[in-house]
CSV table of C-alpha atoms and ligand atoms in Angstrom, one decimal:
chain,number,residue,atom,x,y,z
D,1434,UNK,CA,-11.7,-40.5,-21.6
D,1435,UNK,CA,-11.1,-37.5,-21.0
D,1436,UNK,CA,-8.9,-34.9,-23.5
D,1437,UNK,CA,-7.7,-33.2,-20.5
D,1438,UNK,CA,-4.7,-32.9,-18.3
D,1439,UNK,CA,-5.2,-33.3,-15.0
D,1440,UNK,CA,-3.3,-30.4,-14.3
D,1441,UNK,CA,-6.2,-28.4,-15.7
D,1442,UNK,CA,-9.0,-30.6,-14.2
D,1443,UNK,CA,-7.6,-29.5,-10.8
D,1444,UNK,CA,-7.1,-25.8,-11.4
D,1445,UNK,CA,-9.0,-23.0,-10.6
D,1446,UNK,CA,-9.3,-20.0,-12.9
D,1447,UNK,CA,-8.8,-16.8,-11.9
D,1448,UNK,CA,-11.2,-15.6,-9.8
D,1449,UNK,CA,-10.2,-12.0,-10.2
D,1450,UNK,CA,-10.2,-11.9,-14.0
D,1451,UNK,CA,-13.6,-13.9,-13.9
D,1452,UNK,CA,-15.0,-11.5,-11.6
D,1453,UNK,CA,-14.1,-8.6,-13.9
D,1454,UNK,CA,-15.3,-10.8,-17.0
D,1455,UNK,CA,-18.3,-12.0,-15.7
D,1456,UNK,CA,-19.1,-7.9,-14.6
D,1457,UNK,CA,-17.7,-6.9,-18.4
D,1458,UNK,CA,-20.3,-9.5,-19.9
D,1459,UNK,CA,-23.4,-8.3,-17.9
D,1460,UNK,CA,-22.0,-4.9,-18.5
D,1461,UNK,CA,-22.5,-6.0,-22.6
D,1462,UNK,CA,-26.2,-7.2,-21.8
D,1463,UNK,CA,-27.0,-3.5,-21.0
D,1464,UNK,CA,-27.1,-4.0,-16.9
D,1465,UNK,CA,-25.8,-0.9,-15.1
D,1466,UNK,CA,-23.1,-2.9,-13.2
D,1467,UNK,CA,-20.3,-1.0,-11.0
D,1468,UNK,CA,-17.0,-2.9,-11.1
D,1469,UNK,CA,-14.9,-2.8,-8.3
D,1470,UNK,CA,-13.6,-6.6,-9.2
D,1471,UNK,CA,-9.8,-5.8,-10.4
D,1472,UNK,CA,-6.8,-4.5,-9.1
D,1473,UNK,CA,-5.9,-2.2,-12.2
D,1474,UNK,CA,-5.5,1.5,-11.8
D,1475,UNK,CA,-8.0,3.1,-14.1
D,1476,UNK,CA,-5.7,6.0,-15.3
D,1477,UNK,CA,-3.9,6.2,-18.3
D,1478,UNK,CA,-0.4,5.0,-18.8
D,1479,UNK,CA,1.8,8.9,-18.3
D,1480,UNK,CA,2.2,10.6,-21.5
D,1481,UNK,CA,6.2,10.3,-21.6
D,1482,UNK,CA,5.8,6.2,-21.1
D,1483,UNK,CA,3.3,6.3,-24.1
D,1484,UNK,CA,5.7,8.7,-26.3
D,1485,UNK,CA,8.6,6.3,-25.6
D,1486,UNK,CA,7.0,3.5,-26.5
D,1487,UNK,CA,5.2,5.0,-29.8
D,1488,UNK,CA,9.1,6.4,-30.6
D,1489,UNK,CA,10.5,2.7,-30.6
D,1490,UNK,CA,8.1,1.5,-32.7
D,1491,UNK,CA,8.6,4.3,-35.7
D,1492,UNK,CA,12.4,4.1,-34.9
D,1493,UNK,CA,12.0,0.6,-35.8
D,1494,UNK,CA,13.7,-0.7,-32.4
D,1495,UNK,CA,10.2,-2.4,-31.7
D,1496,UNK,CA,10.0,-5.0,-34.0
D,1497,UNK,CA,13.1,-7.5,-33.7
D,1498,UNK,CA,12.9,-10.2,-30.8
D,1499,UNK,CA,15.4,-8.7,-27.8
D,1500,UNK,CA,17.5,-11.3,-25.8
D,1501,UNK,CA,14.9,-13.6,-24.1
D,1502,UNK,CA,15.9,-11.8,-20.4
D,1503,UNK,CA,15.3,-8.5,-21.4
D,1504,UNK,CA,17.1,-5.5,-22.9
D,1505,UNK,CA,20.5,-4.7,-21.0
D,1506,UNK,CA,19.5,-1.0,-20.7
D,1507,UNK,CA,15.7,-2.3,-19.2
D,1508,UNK,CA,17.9,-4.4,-16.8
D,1509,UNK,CA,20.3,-1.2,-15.9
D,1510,UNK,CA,16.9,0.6,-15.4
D,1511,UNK,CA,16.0,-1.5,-12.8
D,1512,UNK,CA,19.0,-1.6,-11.1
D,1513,UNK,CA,19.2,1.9,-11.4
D,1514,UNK,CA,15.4,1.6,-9.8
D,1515,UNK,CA,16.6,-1.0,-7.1
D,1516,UNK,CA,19.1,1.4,-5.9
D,1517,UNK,CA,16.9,4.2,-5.3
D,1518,UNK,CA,14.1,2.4,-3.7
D,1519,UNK,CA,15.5,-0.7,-2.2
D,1520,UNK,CA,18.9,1.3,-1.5
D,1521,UNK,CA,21.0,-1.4,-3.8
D,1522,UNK,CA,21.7,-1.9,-7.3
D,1523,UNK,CA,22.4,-4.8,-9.5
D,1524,UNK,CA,24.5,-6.1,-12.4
D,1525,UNK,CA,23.1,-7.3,-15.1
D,1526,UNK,CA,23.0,-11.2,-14.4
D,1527,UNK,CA,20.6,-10.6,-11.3
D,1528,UNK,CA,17.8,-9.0,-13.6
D,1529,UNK,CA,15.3,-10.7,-15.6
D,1530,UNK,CA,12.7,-9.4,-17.0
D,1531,UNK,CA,8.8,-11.7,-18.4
D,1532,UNK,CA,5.4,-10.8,-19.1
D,1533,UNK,CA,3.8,-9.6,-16.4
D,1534,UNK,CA,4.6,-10.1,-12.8
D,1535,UNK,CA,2.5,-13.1,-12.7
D,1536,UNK,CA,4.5,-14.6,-15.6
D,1537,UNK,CA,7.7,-13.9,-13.4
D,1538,UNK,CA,6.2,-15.6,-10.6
D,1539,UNK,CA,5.6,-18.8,-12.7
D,1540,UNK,CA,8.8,-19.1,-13.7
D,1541,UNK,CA,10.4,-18.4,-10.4
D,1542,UNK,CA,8.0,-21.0,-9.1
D,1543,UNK,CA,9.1,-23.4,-11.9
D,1544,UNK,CA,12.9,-22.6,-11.3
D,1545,UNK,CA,12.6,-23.7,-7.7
D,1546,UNK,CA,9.7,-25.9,-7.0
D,1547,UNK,CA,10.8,-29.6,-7.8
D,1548,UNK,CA,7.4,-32.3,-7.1
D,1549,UNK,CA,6.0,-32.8,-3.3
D,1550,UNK,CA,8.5,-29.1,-2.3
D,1551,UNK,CA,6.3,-27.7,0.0
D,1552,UNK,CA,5.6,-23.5,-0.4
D,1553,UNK,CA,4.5,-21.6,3.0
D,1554,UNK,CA,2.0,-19.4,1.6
D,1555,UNK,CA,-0.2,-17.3,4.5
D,1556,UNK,CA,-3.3,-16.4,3.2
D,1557,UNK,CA,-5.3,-14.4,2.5
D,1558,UNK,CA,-3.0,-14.5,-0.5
D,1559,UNK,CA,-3.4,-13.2,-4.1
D,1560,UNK,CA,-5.4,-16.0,-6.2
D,1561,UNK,CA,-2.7,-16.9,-8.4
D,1562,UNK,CA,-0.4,-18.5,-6.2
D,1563,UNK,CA,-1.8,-21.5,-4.5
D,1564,UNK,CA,-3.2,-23.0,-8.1
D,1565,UNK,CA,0.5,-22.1,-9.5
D,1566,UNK,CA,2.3,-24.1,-7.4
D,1567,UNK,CA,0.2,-26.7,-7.9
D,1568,UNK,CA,0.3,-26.6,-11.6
D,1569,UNK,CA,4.0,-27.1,-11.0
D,1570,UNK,CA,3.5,-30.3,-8.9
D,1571,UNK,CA,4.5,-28.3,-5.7
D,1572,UNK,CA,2.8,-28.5,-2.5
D,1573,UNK,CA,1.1,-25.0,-1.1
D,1574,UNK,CA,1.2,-25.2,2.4
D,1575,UNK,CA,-1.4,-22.5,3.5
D,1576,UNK,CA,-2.4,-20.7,7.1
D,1577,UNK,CA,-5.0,-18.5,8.3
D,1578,UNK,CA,-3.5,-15.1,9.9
D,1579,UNK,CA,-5.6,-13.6,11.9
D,1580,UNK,CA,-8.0,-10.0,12.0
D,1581,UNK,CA,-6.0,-9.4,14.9
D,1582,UNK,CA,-2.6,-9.7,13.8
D,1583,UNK,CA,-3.6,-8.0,10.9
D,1584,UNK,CA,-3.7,-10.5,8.7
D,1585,UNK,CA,0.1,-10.8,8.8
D,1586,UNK,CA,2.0,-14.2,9.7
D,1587,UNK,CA,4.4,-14.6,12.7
D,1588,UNK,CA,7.3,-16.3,12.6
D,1589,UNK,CA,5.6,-19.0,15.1
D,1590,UNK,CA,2.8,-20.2,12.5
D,1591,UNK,CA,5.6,-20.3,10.3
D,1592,UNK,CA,7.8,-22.5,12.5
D,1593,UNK,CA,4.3,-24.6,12.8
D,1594,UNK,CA,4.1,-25.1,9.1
D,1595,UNK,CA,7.6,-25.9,8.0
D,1596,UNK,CA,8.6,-29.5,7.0
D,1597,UNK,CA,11.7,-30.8,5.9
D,1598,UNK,CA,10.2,-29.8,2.6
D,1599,UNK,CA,9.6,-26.5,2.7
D,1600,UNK,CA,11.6,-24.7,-0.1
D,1601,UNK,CA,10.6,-21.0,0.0
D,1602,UNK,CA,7.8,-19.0,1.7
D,1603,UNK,CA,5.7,-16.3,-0.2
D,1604,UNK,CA,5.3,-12.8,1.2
D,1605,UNK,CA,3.8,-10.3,-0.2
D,1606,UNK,CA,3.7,-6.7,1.3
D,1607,UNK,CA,2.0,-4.7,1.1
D,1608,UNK,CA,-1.0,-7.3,0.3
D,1609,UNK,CA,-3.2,-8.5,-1.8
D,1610,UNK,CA,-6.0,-8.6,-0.8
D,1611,UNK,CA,-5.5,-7.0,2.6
D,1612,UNK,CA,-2.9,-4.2,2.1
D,1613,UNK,CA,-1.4,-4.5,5.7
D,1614,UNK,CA,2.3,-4.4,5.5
D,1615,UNK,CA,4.7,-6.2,7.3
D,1616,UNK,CA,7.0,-3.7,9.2
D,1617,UNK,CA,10.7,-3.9,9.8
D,1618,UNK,CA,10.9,-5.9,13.2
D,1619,UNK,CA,8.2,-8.6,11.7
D,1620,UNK,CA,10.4,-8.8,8.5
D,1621,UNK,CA,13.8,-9.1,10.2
D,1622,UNK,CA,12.0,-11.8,12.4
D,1623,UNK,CA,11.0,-13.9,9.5
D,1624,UNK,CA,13.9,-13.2,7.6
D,1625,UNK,CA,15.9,-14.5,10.9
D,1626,UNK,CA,14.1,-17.5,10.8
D,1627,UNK,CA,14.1,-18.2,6.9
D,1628,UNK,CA,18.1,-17.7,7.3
D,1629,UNK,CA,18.0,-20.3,9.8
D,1630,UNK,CA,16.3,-22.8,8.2
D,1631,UNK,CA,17.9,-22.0,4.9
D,1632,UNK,CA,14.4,-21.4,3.1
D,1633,UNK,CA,14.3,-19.3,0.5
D,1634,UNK,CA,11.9,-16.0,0.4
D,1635,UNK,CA,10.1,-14.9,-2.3
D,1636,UNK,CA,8.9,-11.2,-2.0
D,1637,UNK,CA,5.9,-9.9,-4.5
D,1638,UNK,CA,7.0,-6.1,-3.7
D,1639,UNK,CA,4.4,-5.4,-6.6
D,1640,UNK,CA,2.6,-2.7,-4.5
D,1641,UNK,CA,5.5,-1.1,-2.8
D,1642,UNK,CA,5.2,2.2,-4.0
D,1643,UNK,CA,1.4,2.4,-3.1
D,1644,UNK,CA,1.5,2.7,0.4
D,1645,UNK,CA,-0.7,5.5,2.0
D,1646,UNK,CA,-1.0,7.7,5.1
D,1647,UNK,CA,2.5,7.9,6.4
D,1648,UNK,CA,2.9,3.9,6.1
D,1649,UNK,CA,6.3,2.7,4.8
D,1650,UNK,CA,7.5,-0.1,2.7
D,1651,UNK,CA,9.9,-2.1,4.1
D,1652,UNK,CA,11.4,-4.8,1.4
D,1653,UNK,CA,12.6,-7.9,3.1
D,1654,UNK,CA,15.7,-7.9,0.4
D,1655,UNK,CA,16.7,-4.5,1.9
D,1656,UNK,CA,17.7,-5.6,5.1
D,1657,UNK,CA,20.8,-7.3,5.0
D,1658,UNK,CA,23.4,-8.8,2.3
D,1659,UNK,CA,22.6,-12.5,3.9
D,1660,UNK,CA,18.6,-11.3,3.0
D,1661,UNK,CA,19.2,-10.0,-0.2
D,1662,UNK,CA,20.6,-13.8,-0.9
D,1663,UNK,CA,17.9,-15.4,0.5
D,1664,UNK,CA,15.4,-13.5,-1.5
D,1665,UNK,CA,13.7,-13.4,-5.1
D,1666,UNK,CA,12.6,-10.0,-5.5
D,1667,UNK,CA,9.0,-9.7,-7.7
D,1668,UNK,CA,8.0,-6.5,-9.0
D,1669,UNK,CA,7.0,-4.7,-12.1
D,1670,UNK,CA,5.4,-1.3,-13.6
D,1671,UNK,CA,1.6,-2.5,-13.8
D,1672,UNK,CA,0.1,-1.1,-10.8
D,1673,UNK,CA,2.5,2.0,-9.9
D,1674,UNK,CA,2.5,3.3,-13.2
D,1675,UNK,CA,-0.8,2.1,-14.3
D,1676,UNK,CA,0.9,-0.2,-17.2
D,1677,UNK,CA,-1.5,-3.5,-16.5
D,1678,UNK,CA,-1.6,-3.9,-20.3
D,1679,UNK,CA,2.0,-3.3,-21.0
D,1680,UNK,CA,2.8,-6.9,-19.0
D,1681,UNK,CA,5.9,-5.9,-17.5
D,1682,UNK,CA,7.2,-7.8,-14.9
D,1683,UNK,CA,10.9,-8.2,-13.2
D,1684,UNK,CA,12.7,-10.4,-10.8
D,1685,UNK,CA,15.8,-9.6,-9.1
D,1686,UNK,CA,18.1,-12.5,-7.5
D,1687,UNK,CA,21.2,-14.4,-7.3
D,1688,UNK,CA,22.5,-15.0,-10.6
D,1689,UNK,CA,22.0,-18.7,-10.6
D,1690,UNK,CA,18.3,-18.3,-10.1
D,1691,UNK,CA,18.3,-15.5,-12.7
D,1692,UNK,CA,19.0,-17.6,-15.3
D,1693,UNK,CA,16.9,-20.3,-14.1
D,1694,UNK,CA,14.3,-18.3,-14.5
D,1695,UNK,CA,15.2,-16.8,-18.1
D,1696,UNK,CA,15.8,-20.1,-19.9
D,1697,UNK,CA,12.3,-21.2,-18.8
D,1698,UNK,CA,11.3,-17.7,-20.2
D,1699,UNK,CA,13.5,-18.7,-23.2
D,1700,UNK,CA,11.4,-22.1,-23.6
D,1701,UNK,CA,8.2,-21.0,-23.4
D,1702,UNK,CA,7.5,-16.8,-24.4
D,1703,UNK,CA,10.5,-15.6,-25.5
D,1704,UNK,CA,11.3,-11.8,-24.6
D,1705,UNK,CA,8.7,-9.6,-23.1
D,1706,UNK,CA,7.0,-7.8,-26.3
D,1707,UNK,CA,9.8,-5.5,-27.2
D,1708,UNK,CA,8.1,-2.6,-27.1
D,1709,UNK,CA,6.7,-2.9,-23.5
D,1710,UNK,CA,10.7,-2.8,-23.0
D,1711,UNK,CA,11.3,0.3,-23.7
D,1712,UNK,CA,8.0,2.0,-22.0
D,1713,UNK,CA,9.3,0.3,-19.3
D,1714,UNK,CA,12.5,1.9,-19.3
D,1715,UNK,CA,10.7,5.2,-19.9
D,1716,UNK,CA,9.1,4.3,-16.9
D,1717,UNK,CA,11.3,3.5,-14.4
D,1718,UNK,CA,14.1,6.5,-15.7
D,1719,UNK,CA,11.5,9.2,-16.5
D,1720,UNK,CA,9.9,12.0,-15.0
D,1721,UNK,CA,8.2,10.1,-11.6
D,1722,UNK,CA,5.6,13.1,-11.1
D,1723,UNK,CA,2.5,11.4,-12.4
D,1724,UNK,CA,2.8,8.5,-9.9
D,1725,UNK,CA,3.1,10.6,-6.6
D,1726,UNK,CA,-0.2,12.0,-8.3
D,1727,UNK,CA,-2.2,8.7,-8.6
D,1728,UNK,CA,-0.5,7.3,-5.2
D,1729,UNK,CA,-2.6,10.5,-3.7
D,1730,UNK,CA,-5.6,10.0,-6.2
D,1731,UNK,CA,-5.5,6.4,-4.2
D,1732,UNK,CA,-4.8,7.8,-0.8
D,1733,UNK,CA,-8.0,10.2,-1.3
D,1734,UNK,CA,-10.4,7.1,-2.3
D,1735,UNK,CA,-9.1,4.9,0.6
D,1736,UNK,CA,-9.5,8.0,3.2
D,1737,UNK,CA,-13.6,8.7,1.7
D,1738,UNK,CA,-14.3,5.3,1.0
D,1739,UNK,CA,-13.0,3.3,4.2
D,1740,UNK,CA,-15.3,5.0,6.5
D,1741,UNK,CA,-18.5,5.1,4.2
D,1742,UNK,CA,-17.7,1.2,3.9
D,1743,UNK,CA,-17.1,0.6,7.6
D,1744,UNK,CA,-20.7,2.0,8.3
D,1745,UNK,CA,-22.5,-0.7,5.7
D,1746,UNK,CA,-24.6,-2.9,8.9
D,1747,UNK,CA,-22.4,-6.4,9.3
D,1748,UNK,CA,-19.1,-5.0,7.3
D,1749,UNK,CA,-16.2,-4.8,9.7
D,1750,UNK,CA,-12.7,-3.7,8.3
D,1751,UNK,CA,-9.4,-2.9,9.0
D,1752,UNK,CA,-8.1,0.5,7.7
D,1753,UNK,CA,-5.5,-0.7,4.9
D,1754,UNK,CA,-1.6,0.8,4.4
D,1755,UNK,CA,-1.0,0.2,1.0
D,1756,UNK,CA,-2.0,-1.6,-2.2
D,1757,UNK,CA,-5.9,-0.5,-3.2
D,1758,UNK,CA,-8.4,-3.1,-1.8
D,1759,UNK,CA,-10.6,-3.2,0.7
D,1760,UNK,CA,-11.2,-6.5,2.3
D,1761,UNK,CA,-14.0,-6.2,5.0
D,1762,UNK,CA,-15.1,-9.4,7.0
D,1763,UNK,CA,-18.5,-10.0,6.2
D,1764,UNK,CA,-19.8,-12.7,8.8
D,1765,UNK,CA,-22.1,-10.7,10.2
D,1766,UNK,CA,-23.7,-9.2,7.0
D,1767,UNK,CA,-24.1,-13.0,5.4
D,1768,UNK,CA,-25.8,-13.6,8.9
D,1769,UNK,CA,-28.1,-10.6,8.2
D,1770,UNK,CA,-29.0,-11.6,4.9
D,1771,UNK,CA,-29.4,-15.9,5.4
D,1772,UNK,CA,-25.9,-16.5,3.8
D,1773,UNK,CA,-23.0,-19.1,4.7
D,1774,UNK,CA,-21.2,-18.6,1.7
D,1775,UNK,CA,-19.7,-15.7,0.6
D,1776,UNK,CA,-19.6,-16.2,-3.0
D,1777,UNK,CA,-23.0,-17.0,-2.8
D,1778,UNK,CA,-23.3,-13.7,-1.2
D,1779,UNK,CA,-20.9,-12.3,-3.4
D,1780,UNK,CA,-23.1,-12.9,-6.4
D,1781,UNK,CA,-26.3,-11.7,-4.5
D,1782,UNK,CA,-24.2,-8.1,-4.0
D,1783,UNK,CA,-23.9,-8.7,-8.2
D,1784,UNK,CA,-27.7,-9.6,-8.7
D,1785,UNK,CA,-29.2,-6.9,-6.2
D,1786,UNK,CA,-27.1,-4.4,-5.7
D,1787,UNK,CA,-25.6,-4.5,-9.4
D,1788,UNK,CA,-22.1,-4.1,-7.8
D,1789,UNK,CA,-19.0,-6.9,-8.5
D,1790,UNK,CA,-16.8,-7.3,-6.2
D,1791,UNK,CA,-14.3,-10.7,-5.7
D,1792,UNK,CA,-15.6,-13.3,-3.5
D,1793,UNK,CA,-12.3,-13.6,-0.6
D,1794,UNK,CA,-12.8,-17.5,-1.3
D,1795,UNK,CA,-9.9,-17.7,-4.3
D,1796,UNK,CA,-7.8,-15.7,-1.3
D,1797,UNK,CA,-8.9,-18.5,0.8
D,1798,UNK,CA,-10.7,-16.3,3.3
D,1799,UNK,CA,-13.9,-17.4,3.4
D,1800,UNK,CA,-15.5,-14.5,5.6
D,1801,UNK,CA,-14.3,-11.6,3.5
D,1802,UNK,CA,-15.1,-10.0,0.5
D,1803,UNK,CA,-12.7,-7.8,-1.4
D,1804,UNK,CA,-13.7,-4.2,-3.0
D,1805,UNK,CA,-11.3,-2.6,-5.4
D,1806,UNK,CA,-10.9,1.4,-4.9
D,1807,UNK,CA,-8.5,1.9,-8.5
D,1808,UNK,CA,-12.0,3.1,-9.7
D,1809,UNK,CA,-13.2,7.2,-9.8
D,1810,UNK,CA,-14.7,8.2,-6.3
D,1811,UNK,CA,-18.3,8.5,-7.9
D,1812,UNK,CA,-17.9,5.4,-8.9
D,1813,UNK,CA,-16.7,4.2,-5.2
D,1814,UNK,CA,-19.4,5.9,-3.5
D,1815,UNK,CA,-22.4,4.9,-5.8
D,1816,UNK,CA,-21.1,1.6,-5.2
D,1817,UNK,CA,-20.8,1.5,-1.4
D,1818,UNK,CA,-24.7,3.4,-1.4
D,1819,UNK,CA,-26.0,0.8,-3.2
D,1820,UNK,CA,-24.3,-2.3,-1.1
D,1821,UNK,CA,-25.4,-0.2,2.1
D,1822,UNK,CA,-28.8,0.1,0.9
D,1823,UNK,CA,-28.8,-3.9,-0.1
D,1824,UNK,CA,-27.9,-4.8,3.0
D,1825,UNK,CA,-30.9,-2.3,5.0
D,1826,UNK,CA,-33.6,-3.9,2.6
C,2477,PMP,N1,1.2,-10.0,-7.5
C,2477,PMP,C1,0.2,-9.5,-7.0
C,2477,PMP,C2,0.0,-9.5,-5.5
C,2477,PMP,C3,-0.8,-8.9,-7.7
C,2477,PMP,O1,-1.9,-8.4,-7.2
C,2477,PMP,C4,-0.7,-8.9,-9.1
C,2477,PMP,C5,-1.9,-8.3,-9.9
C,2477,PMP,N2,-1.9,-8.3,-11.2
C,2477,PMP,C6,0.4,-9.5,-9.7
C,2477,PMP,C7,1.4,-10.0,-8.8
C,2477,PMP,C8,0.7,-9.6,-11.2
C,2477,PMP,O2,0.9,-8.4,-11.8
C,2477,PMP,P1,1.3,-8.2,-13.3
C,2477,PMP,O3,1.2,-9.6,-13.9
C,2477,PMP,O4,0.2,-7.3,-13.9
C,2477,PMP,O5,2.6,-7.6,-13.4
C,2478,LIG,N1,-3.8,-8.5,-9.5
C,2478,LIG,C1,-5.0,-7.9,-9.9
C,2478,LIG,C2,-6.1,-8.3,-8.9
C,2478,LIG,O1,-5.9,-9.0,-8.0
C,2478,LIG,C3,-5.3,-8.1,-11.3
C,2478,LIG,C4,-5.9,-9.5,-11.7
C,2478,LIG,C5,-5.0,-10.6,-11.4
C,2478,LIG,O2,-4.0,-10.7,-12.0
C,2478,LIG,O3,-5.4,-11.4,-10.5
C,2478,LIG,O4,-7.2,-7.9,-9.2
């Protein structure tokens, strides 16, 4: 018999964080691989995040356990953050704060998701969500959008995949792995319909502030009081303030779903390492400079690299707004070069061309491929040479 749950039988790992491993370890063997698997900014945390957090440690604030929610003046920080970005603040009881987004959206799942609830998620959608619904007995109920709605649902597939079941729908904007963003008419569309139906909207806002090229952010909790109700705000500091490893992740909500969300954060990690608290305040209150300097660093790599890519034979893409991937659809190239799969294709990239990208099948889009630009441009452009000159051999 076997030792294992069946819960883990039936989950997939990762495939981002096994991309990147999997690059890391052939990295180890001495093979010159470019990575361009994760979505982690590769600068630095900013100097005043880094002082703030060394200062709590020597002042000794660091090393006691905080309440299991968070520190009161990390959750006044992002209020304080909340009103200046999302135009509304909140008190204290609407704020938790876990390790890492991805933590946050675990326990938001856990806190809603009773067995056989169904969740709408469109895809291509990040690779975490799908197996973490499941791991919570849920039911992910998932769609195709399409190239030419740029990859964003409407409120009619929506319609055609809601059940008496369905309990919340995920959207995330700008995306992962496509960084289109939904604009204000599509979100006051769905949010009309969600209202309606009474289904609750969770919004992964985790690339908000890395939109590029005139786009805007529009955050579905923005747009009305009824909306703000309705939705369970996601975010954190990882990828605007380049903090991956600090693991800081928030949710804002109604109060009841707050503390839903903290006593399962209470039962299984405790508070989010103290001192990542208190960078994260840094963070959010501090001088903002450094990130309008990366969010251009970004906008530069995306403007050099998107058209270099779009002229690699059988890529087609779609210009992204925000986040920093590049998704192309790669039909045509697998065609070229005798594959059907693109994983397998993905790993003859890795093989030939010594560059590791994701395969799009964890984002369930089984034509695309996605590229990572949070890497230095001669990095980038190295990489998209050598896929350019795989694909003319
Ligand atoms: N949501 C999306 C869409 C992401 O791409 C990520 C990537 N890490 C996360 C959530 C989780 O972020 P973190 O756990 O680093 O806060
Ligand atoms: N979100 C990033 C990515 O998609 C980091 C890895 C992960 O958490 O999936 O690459």
């Amino acid at each position: 018999m076997t030792k294992l749950s069946r819960r883990v039988l039936e989950m997939e790992e990762s495939v981002t964080l096994a991309a990147s491993a999997r690059a890391m370890a052939l990295k180890a063997e001495g093979r010159d691989i470019l990575s361009l698997t994760l979505g982690e900014p590769d600068f630095v945390t900013p100097e005043n995040i880094q002082d703030a957090a060394l200062s709590s440690i020597k002042n000794g604030k660091a090393s006691f356990y905080t309440a299991a929610s968070g520190l009161p003046e990390l959750k006044d920080a992002i209020s304080t953050y909340m009103e200046n970005f999302y135009g509304y603040a909140v008190p204290r009881n609407q704020v938790v704060v876990a390790t890492g987004a991805k933590f946050i959206l675990y326990a938001a799942f856990a806190t809603l998701i009773d067995p056989g609830d169904e969740v709408i998620i469109p895809t291509p959608c990040w690779v975490s969500y799908v197996d973490q619904v499941k791991m919570l007995d849920g039911v992910p109920v998932t769609f195709q959008t399409t190239e030419e709605n740029d990859f964003k649902a409407t409120v009619a597939q929506l319609e055609a995949a809601r059940t008496d079941k369905t309990k919340l729908i995920l959207l995330n904007s700008p995306s992962n792995p496509t960084g289109m963003i939904y604009s204000r008419d599509e979100l006051e569309a769905i949010g009309n319909w969600a209202l309606e139906h009474d289904i609750l909207i969770l919004a992964d806002d985790i690339y908000g502030r890395l939109v590029y090229n005139g786009n805007e952010f529009t955050a579905i909790s923005s747009l009305s009081e009824a909306l703000r109700k309705q939705t369970i705000v996601v975010n954190g500091v990882s990828k605007t303030y380049a903090m991956t490893g600090w693991r800081v992740g928030f949710a804002v909500a109604e109060p009841e779903i707050i503390a839903g969300i903290a006593k399962i954060v209470s039962q299984t990690t405790s508070n989010l390492t103290a001192v990542s608290q208190y960078a994260a305040i840094e963070a959010l209150t501090g001088d903002q400079s450094s990130i309008e300097i990366m969010r251009q660093a970004f906008e530069e790599r995306l403007n050099t690299i998107y058209p270099l890519l779009a002229e690699v034979p059988g890529f087609e893409v779609i210009k992204p707004q925000g986040a920093f991937y590049l998704f192309p659809n790669v039909k045509k190239a697998m065609a070229m070069k005798g594959f059907t799969d693109v994983t397998d294709f993905t790993n003859a990239i890795l093989e030939e061309a010594q560059v590791a990208l994701v395969t799009g099948a964890g984002f369930g889009a089984p034509n695309n491929i996605r590229l990572s630009y949070a890497s230095d441009m001669e990095t980038l452009k190295e990489a998209v040479r050598r896929i350019k000159a795989f694909m003319e051999k």
